[in-house]
Amino acid sequence: MNRRDFARLLALGGAAPFLTPGTAWPRPSDLPPTPAMPDERFWSAVRDQFVMPKDLTMLNAANLCPSSSPVLETLYRVTKDMDQDPSQDNRAKLGDGRENTRKLLAEFLRVTPEEIVITRNTSESNNLVSTGIDLKAGDEVLLTADNHPSNHTAWQEKAKRFGFTVKDIPVPNPHPGFDYYVDAFTKAITPRTKVISITHLTSTVGDLFPAKEICRLARERGILTLVDGAQSFGLFDVDLSDMQPDFYSGSAHKWPCGPKENGVLFVNRRAHAAISPSVISLYAGSVGISRTLEAFGQRDEPSIMGFGAALAFQQKIGRRVIEDRARELTAAVIEGLKKIDGVKVWTHPARERSAAVVSFQPGSLDVRTLNQNLYEKDHIVCATRGGTDRPGLRFSPHFYNTHAEVDRALASIARYVRTGSGV
Ligand SMILES: Cc1ncc(COP(=O)(O)O)c(C=O)c1O
């Protein structure tokens, strides 16, 4: 079913699916079928689907992921088709392409196309919710304390404007376990609580939150839920029919390895009446909530179709296989870091408490300089965490990484921490 949809998506432009002439990258060999037990050979073939040079190690999926060749080819082919003939007649098929991506998104998240809004990114999705729900003085929103500004500062600013209040649930380190959070939310809920807004997996230290349990708790009390899935969408085999949030947000350009500036907002059917559009213009989607919430004016339809190609690429490899691979590499990162004297790992190693985002303090080294050296001298890309809250570096591996890359990154950290040199 996915492959058929993908074939249809690729056929929309009418041209051969993979352009080589005139593109700036060689077409990689076809990806072999995923073996029952994927080995390094298979993962190396997956790595070859990306145009990053072999000596560049990207350990920064939590920030931005590369797009695979099938995605680049879709972007190129459909953009070229559109710009060769930008008439409305020729562009009509791009509307079908957008609806096809909606179907692929619904299938990916195990919900219906009527519940999908294609946005620009998680920030926009989160803000469509915090602006679109009718809240007033006396109402309360409960947040986990470790949230991205688009899901934290945004609620605080709107609380000032509309008169409702916002309360934080503390997020201790190390991760105290699911029961702690279920208990903390149970105690914090009052008759005034109207919304609970959490991050599924944090970008700071990779804390995993009990999204399903918190959504159930809220649902039983008539409270709306927003789950920020920026760090789980495209990493986990997310099943929203099981999690049952009212709203779930995500970005194409992170773990799904899609084009930049595409995102998703899932709006559960039961919450359609609770949200009003924040942008009113033309070119809405064709079904369900997209008819009112997705009238954002002219869109970059080729990019939205590239988003569909990214989802199909992951489906082809296997969603569970991708999650397992990212988790396996993460376990290797944590194990390796723990062996380096002087390194303090902030991320909890248990599978039920974290995934794919590892933050650590590399001794007393200056992390900005270290980060720069890792990039310039070692060609390793990661992120820094400044300030005093669990400061250091962040490694976030994904399915395009190999064990050899993880080993190389660990060896570099060990060398810099041991010698303090080059810093
Ligand atoms: C948890 C979380 N939410 C939201 C965002 C915002 O994502 P975007 O910049 O794609 O809107 C991020 C970005 O890192 C994030 O980590």
Coordinates of C-alpha atoms and ligand atoms in Angstrom, one line a residue:
M1 CA 0.0 0.0 0.0
N2 CA 2.8 2.4 0.9
R3 CA 4.8 1.5 -2.2
R4 CA 1.7 1.9 -4.4
D5 CA 1.1 5.4 -2.9
F6 CA 4.8 6.2 -3.3
A7 CA 4.8 5.1 -6.9
R8 CA 1.7 7.2 -7.5
L9 CA 3.5 10.2 -5.9
L10 CA 6.5 9.8 -8.1
A11 CA 4.4 9.4 -11.2
L12 CA 2.6 12.7 -10.6
G13 CA 5.2 14.7 -12.4
G14 CA 5.0 12.4 -15.4
A15 CA 8.8 12.2 -15.8
A16 CA 11.1 9.3 -14.9
P17 CA 11.2 8.9 -11.1
F18 CA 15.0 9.4 -10.7
L19 CA 16.6 12.1 -12.7
T20 CA 20.3 11.8 -13.1
P21 CA 21.0 14.1 -16.0
G22 CA 21.2 17.6 -14.7
T23 CA 21.2 16.7 -11.0
A24 CA 24.2 17.6 -8.9
W25 CA 24.5 14.2 -7.3
P26 CA 25.0 10.7 -8.6
R27 CA 22.1 8.3 -8.2
P28 CA 22.9 5.7 -5.6
S29 CA 22.3 2.0 -6.2
D30 CA 18.8 0.9 -5.2
L31 CA 18.5 0.1 -1.6
P32 CA 18.3 -3.6 -1.0
P33 CA 15.2 -5.0 0.9
T34 CA 15.7 -4.8 4.6
P35 CA 17.1 -8.1 5.9
A36 CA 15.5 -9.9 8.9
M37 CA 18.6 -9.1 10.9
P38 CA 20.0 -5.8 9.4
D39 CA 23.8 -5.8 9.6
E40 CA 26.4 -3.1 9.0
R41 CA 26.5 -3.9 5.3
F42 CA 22.8 -3.0 5.0
W43 CA 23.3 0.1 7.1
S44 CA 26.2 1.2 5.0
A45 CA 23.9 0.8 1.9
V46 CA 21.4 3.0 3.7
R47 CA 24.1 5.6 4.4
D48 CA 24.9 5.6 0.7
Q49 CA 21.4 6.9 0.0
F50 CA 22.5 10.2 1.5
V51 CA 24.7 12.7 -0.2
M52 CA 26.9 13.6 2.8
P53 CA 30.5 12.9 2.1
K54 CA 31.8 9.7 3.7
D55 CA 34.1 11.5 6.1
L56 CA 31.4 13.7 7.6
T57 CA 29.8 12.2 10.7
M58 CA 26.4 13.8 11.5
L59 CA 25.4 13.2 15.1
N60 CA 22.9 16.0 15.2
A61 CA 19.6 14.5 14.2
A62 CA 17.8 16.2 17.1
N63 CA 18.6 19.5 15.3
L64 CA 18.4 18.7 11.5
C65 CA 18.7 15.6 9.4
P66 CA 19.9 15.3 5.8
S67 CA 17.4 14.3 3.2
S68 CA 18.0 11.0 1.2
S69 CA 18.5 10.9 -2.5
P70 CA 14.9 9.8 -3.2
V71 CA 13.7 13.0 -1.4
L72 CA 16.2 15.2 -3.3
E73 CA 15.1 13.7 -6.6
T74 CA 11.5 14.3 -5.9
L75 CA 12.1 17.9 -4.9
Y76 CA 14.2 18.5 -8.0
R77 CA 11.9 16.7 -10.4
V78 CA 8.6 18.3 -9.2
T79 CA 10.1 21.8 -8.8
K80 CA 11.5 21.5 -12.4
D81 CA 8.1 20.3 -13.7
M82 CA 6.4 23.2 -12.0
D83 CA 8.9 25.9 -13.1
Q84 CA 8.9 24.6 -16.7
D85 CA 5.1 25.2 -16.8
P86 CA 3.9 27.3 -13.8
S87 CA 0.3 27.5 -15.2
Q88 CA -2.5 26.7 -12.9
D89 CA -3.5 23.8 -15.3
N90 CA -0.1 22.2 -14.8
R91 CA 0.0 22.9 -11.1
A92 CA -3.4 21.3 -10.5
K93 CA -1.7 17.9 -10.0
L94 CA 0.4 19.3 -7.2
G95 CA -2.7 19.6 -5.1
D96 CA -3.1 15.9 -5.5
G97 CA 0.5 15.5 -4.4
R98 CA -0.3 17.4 -1.2
E99 CA -3.3 15.2 -0.5
N100 CA -1.1 12.2 -1.2
T101 CA 1.4 13.3 1.4
R102 CA -1.5 13.8 3.8
K103 CA -2.5 10.2 3.3
L104 CA 1.1 9.0 3.8
L105 CA 1.3 11.1 7.0
A106 CA -2.0 9.6 8.3
E107 CA -0.7 6.1 7.5
F108 CA 2.6 6.9 9.2
L109 CA 1.0 8.1 12.4
R110 CA -1.9 5.5 12.2
V111 CA -4.7 8.0 12.0
T112 CA -6.9 9.4 9.3
P113 CA -6.2 12.0 6.6
E114 CA -9.1 14.1 8.0
E115 CA -7.0 14.6 11.2
I116 CA -3.8 15.8 9.5
V117 CA -2.7 19.4 8.9
I118 CA 0.5 20.0 6.9
T119 CA 2.3 22.9 8.5
R120 CA 5.8 24.5 8.2
N121 CA 7.3 22.9 11.3
T122 CA 6.7 21.8 14.9
S123 CA 6.9 25.5 16.1
E124 CA 4.0 26.4 13.8
S125 CA 2.0 23.3 14.8
N126 CA 2.5 24.0 18.5
N127 CA 1.5 27.7 18.1
L128 CA -1.6 26.8 16.0
V129 CA -2.7 24.9 19.1
S130 CA -1.8 27.5 21.8
T131 CA -3.4 30.3 19.8
G132 CA -6.3 28.3 18.4
I133 CA -7.8 27.0 21.6
D134 CA -10.2 29.2 23.5
L135 CA -8.8 29.8 26.9
K136 CA -9.6 32.5 29.4
A137 CA -9.0 33.9 32.9
G138 CA -9.4 31.1 35.4
D139 CA -8.2 28.4 33.0
E140 CA -4.9 26.6 33.6
V141 CA -2.4 24.9 31.3
L142 CA 0.0 22.3 32.8
L143 CA 3.4 21.9 31.1
T144 CA 6.5 19.8 31.7
A145 CA 9.3 22.2 32.7
D146 CA 11.6 21.0 29.9
N147 CA 9.9 22.1 26.8
H148 CA 11.0 23.8 23.6
P149 CA 10.2 27.6 23.5
S150 CA 7.5 26.9 20.9
N151 CA 5.7 24.8 23.5
H152 CA 6.7 26.7 26.6
T153 CA 7.4 30.4 26.1
A154 CA 4.5 30.4 23.6
W155 CA 2.1 29.2 26.2
Q156 CA 3.5 31.7 28.7
E157 CA 3.1 34.6 26.3
K158 CA -0.5 33.6 25.4
A159 CA -1.3 33.2 29.1
K160 CA -0.3 36.9 29.5
R161 CA -2.4 37.9 26.6
F162 CA -5.6 35.8 27.3
G163 CA -5.4 35.8 31.1
F164 CA -5.1 32.0 31.7
T165 CA -2.3 30.6 33.9
V166 CA 0.5 28.2 33.2
K167 CA 2.0 25.8 35.7
D168 CA 5.2 23.7 35.3
I169 CA 5.8 20.1 36.4
P170 CA 9.4 19.9 37.4
V171 CA 11.7 17.7 35.4
P172 CA 14.5 16.2 37.6
N173 CA 17.7 14.7 36.4
P174 CA 18.4 11.8 36.1
H175 CA 15.0 10.8 34.7
P176 CA 12.9 9.5 37.7
G177 CA 10.7 7.1 35.6
F178 CA 7.2 7.1 34.1
D179 CA 5.4 6.7 37.5
Y180 CA 6.9 9.9 38.8
Y181 CA 5.4 11.9 35.9
V182 CA 2.0 10.2 36.0
D183 CA 1.9 10.9 39.7
A184 CA 3.0 14.5 39.4
F185 CA 0.4 15.3 36.8
T186 CA -2.3 13.4 38.8
K187 CA -1.6 15.6 41.8
A188 CA -1.2 18.9 39.8
I189 CA -4.6 18.6 37.9
T190 CA -7.3 20.8 39.3
P191 CA -10.9 21.5 38.0
R192 CA -9.3 24.6 36.2
T193 CA -6.9 22.5 34.2
K194 CA -7.9 22.7 30.5
V195 CA -4.8 21.7 28.7
I196 CA -1.7 19.5 29.3
S197 CA 1.2 20.1 27.0
I198 CA 4.3 17.9 27.1
T199 CA 7.3 17.0 24.9
H200 CA 7.4 13.3 23.9
L201 CA 11.2 13.2 23.9
T202 CA 13.2 16.2 25.0
S203 CA 15.9 17.7 22.9
T204 CA 18.0 18.6 25.9
V205 CA 18.9 15.2 27.3
G206 CA 16.6 12.8 25.6
D207 CA 14.1 12.3 28.4
L208 CA 11.2 10.2 27.3
F209 CA 7.8 11.1 28.7
P210 CA 4.8 8.7 29.3
A211 CA 2.7 10.3 26.6
K212 CA 0.1 7.6 26.4
E213 CA -0.4 7.5 30.1
I214 CA -0.6 11.3 30.5
C215 CA -3.0 11.5 27.5
R216 CA -5.2 8.9 29.1
L217 CA -5.2 10.7 32.5
A218 CA -6.2 13.9 30.8
R219 CA -8.8 12.4 28.6
E220 CA -10.6 10.8 31.6
R221 CA -10.8 14.3 33.0
G222 CA -11.9 16.1 29.9
I223 CA -8.5 17.9 29.5
L224 CA -7.0 18.5 26.1
T225 CA -3.4 17.3 25.4
L226 CA -0.7 18.5 23.1
V227 CA 2.3 16.2 22.6
D228 CA 5.3 17.9 21.0
G229 CA 6.7 15.2 18.8
A230 CA 9.6 17.1 17.2
Q231 CA 12.0 14.5 18.6
S232 CA 9.8 11.4 18.2
F233 CA 8.2 11.8 14.8
G234 CA 10.4 9.8 12.3
L235 CA 12.4 8.2 15.2
F236 CA 9.8 6.1 16.9
D237 CA 7.2 4.0 15.2
V238 CA 4.7 6.5 16.7
D239 CA 1.1 5.1 16.8
L240 CA -1.3 8.0 17.6
S241 CA -4.3 5.7 17.6
D242 CA -2.7 4.1 20.7
M243 CA -1.3 7.3 22.3
Q244 CA -4.5 9.2 21.7
P245 CA -3.4 12.8 22.2
D246 CA -5.7 15.6 21.0
F247 CA -2.8 17.3 19.2
Y248 CA 0.6 16.0 18.1
S249 CA 3.2 18.1 16.3
G250 CA 6.3 17.3 14.3
S251 CA 8.9 18.5 11.7
A252 CA 9.8 16.9 8.4
H253 CA 13.4 18.1 8.6
K254 CA 14.3 16.3 11.8
W255 CA 14.1 12.5 12.2
P256 CA 11.9 11.9 9.1
C257 CA 14.8 13.2 7.0
G258 CA 12.3 15.2 4.9
P259 CA 12.7 18.6 3.2
K260 CA 13.1 21.7 5.3
E261 CA 10.1 23.8 6.3
N262 CA 7.5 21.1 6.4
G263 CA 5.7 19.8 9.5
V264 CA 2.6 18.1 10.7
L265 CA -0.1 18.8 13.2
F266 CA -2.4 15.9 14.1
V267 CA -5.8 17.1 15.4
N268 CA -7.8 14.3 16.9
R269 CA -11.3 14.1 15.5
R270 CA -12.8 14.6 18.9
A271 CA -10.9 18.0 19.2
H272 CA -11.9 19.5 15.9
A273 CA -14.5 21.6 17.5
A274 CA -12.0 22.9 20.1
I275 CA -9.6 24.6 17.7
S276 CA -10.1 27.7 15.5
P277 CA -7.8 28.6 12.6
S278 CA -5.1 31.2 13.2
V279 CA -4.4 31.8 9.6
I280 CA -7.2 32.5 7.2
S281 CA -6.4 32.5 3.5
L282 CA -6.8 30.5 0.3
Y283 CA -5.6 27.0 -0.8
A284 CA -6.9 25.0 2.2
G285 CA -6.5 21.2 2.2
S286 CA -9.2 19.0 0.8
V287 CA -10.4 16.9 3.7
G288 CA -11.4 17.1 7.4
I289 CA -9.7 19.7 9.6
S290 CA -7.3 20.7 6.8
R291 CA -10.2 22.5 5.2
T292 CA -10.2 25.1 7.9
L293 CA -6.8 24.9 9.6
E294 CA -4.6 24.6 6.5
A295 CA -5.6 27.6 4.4
F296 CA -2.1 29.0 4.6
G297 CA -2.1 30.6 1.1
Q298 CA 0.3 29.5 -1.7
R299 CA 2.5 26.6 -0.6
D300 CA 5.8 24.9 -1.7
E301 CA 4.0 21.9 -3.1
P302 CA 7.1 20.1 -4.4
S303 CA 8.5 20.3 -0.9
I304 CA 5.3 18.8 0.5
M305 CA 5.7 16.0 -2.0
G306 CA 9.3 15.5 -1.0
F307 CA 7.9 15.1 2.6
G308 CA 5.8 12.2 1.3
A309 CA 8.9 10.7 -0.4
A310 CA 10.8 10.9 3.0
L311 CA 7.9 9.0 4.7
A312 CA 7.8 6.4 2.0
F313 CA 11.6 6.0 2.3
Q314 CA 11.3 5.2 6.0
Q315 CA 8.4 2.9 5.5
K316 CA 10.4 1.0 2.9
I317 CA 13.2 0.4 5.4
G318 CA 10.8 -0.3 8.3
R319 CA 9.8 2.0 11.1
R320 CA 10.6 -0.4 13.9
V321 CA 13.9 -1.3 12.3
I322 CA 14.9 2.4 12.2
E323 CA 13.9 3.0 15.8
D324 CA 15.9 -0.1 16.9
R325 CA 18.9 1.1 14.9
A326 CA 18.9 4.6 16.4
R327 CA 18.5 3.0 19.9
E328 CA 21.3 0.5 19.3
L329 CA 23.7 3.3 18.3
T330 CA 22.6 5.4 21.3
A331 CA 23.4 2.5 23.6
A332 CA 26.9 2.3 22.1
V333 CA 27.3 6.1 22.6
I334 CA 26.3 5.9 26.2
E335 CA 28.4 2.9 27.0
G336 CA 31.5 4.4 25.2
L337 CA 31.1 7.7 27.0
K338 CA 30.8 6.1 30.4
K339 CA 34.2 4.5 29.8
I340 CA 35.9 7.8 29.4
D341 CA 37.3 9.2 32.7
G342 CA 35.9 12.6 33.5
V343 CA 32.9 12.4 31.3
K344 CA 29.5 12.9 33.0
V345 CA 26.5 11.5 31.0
W346 CA 23.2 13.4 31.7
T347 CA 21.0 11.0 29.7
H348 CA 19.4 8.0 31.5
P349 CA 20.6 4.8 29.8
A350 CA 17.3 2.8 30.2
R351 CA 15.3 2.2 27.1
E352 CA 12.0 3.2 28.8
R353 CA 13.5 6.6 29.9
S354 CA 15.4 7.9 26.9
A355 CA 16.2 7.4 23.2
A356 CA 18.7 8.7 20.5
V357 CA 19.6 12.0 22.3
V358 CA 22.6 11.8 24.5
S359 CA 24.0 14.8 26.5
F360 CA 27.2 14.7 28.4
Q361 CA 29.8 17.0 30.0
P362 CA 33.2 16.3 28.6
G363 CA 35.3 17.0 31.7
S364 CA 36.3 20.6 32.1
L365 CA 36.7 21.3 28.4
D366 CA 35.2 24.4 26.9
V367 CA 32.4 22.9 24.9
R368 CA 32.2 25.6 22.2
T369 CA 35.9 25.2 21.3
L370 CA 35.5 21.4 21.5
N371 CA 32.5 21.5 19.2
Q372 CA 34.4 23.7 16.7
N373 CA 37.4 21.3 16.8
L374 CA 35.2 18.3 16.3
Y375 CA 33.7 19.9 13.2
E376 CA 36.8 21.4 11.7
K377 CA 39.4 18.8 12.5
D378 CA 37.4 15.6 13.0
H379 CA 34.4 16.3 10.7
I380 CA 32.0 15.3 13.4
V381 CA 28.8 17.3 13.8
C382 CA 27.0 17.5 17.2
A383 CA 25.4 20.3 19.3
T384 CA 26.5 22.2 22.4
R385 CA 24.5 22.8 25.5
G386 CA 25.5 26.0 27.2
G387 CA 24.4 27.5 30.5
T388 CA 24.4 25.7 33.8
D389 CA 21.5 23.2 33.2
R390 CA 23.1 19.9 32.2
P391 CA 25.7 21.6 30.0
G392 CA 28.0 20.0 27.5
L393 CA 27.7 18.3 24.2
R394 CA 24.8 16.4 22.6
F395 CA 25.1 13.5 20.3
S396 CA 21.9 12.4 18.5
P397 CA 22.6 9.4 16.1
H398 CA 20.1 8.2 13.6
F399 CA 19.7 5.3 11.1
Y400 CA 22.1 6.8 8.6
N401 CA 25.0 6.5 11.1
T402 CA 27.2 3.5 11.4
H403 CA 29.0 1.9 14.3
A404 CA 32.3 3.0 12.8
E405 CA 31.2 6.6 13.0
V406 CA 30.1 6.2 16.6
D407 CA 33.5 4.6 17.4
R408 CA 35.3 7.5 15.7
A409 CA 33.3 10.1 17.6
L410 CA 34.0 8.3 20.9
A411 CA 37.7 8.1 20.2
S412 CA 37.8 11.8 19.4
I413 CA 36.1 12.7 22.7
A414 CA 38.4 10.4 24.6
R415 CA 41.4 12.0 23.0
Y416 CA 40.3 15.6 23.7
V417 CA 39.4 14.8 27.3
R418 CA 42.7 13.0 27.9
T419 CA 45.0 15.5 26.3
G420 CA 43.0 18.7 26.7
S421 CA 44.9 19.6 23.6
G422 CA 43.6 21.2 20.5
V423 CA 41.1 23.0 22.7
Ligands
LIG1 C1 11.0 19.4 21.4 C2 11.1 20.4 20.3 N1 10.0 21.0 19.9 C3 9.9 21.9 18.9 C4 11.1 22.2 18.2 C5 11.0 23.2 17.1 O1 11.2 22.5 15.9 P1 11.2 23.4 14.5 O2 12.3 24.3 14.6 O3 11.3 22.4 13.5 O4 9.9 24.1 14.5 C6 12.3 21.5 18.5 C7 13.5 21.8 17.8 O5 14.6 21.4 18.1 C8 12.3 20.6 19.6 O6 13.4 20.0 19.9

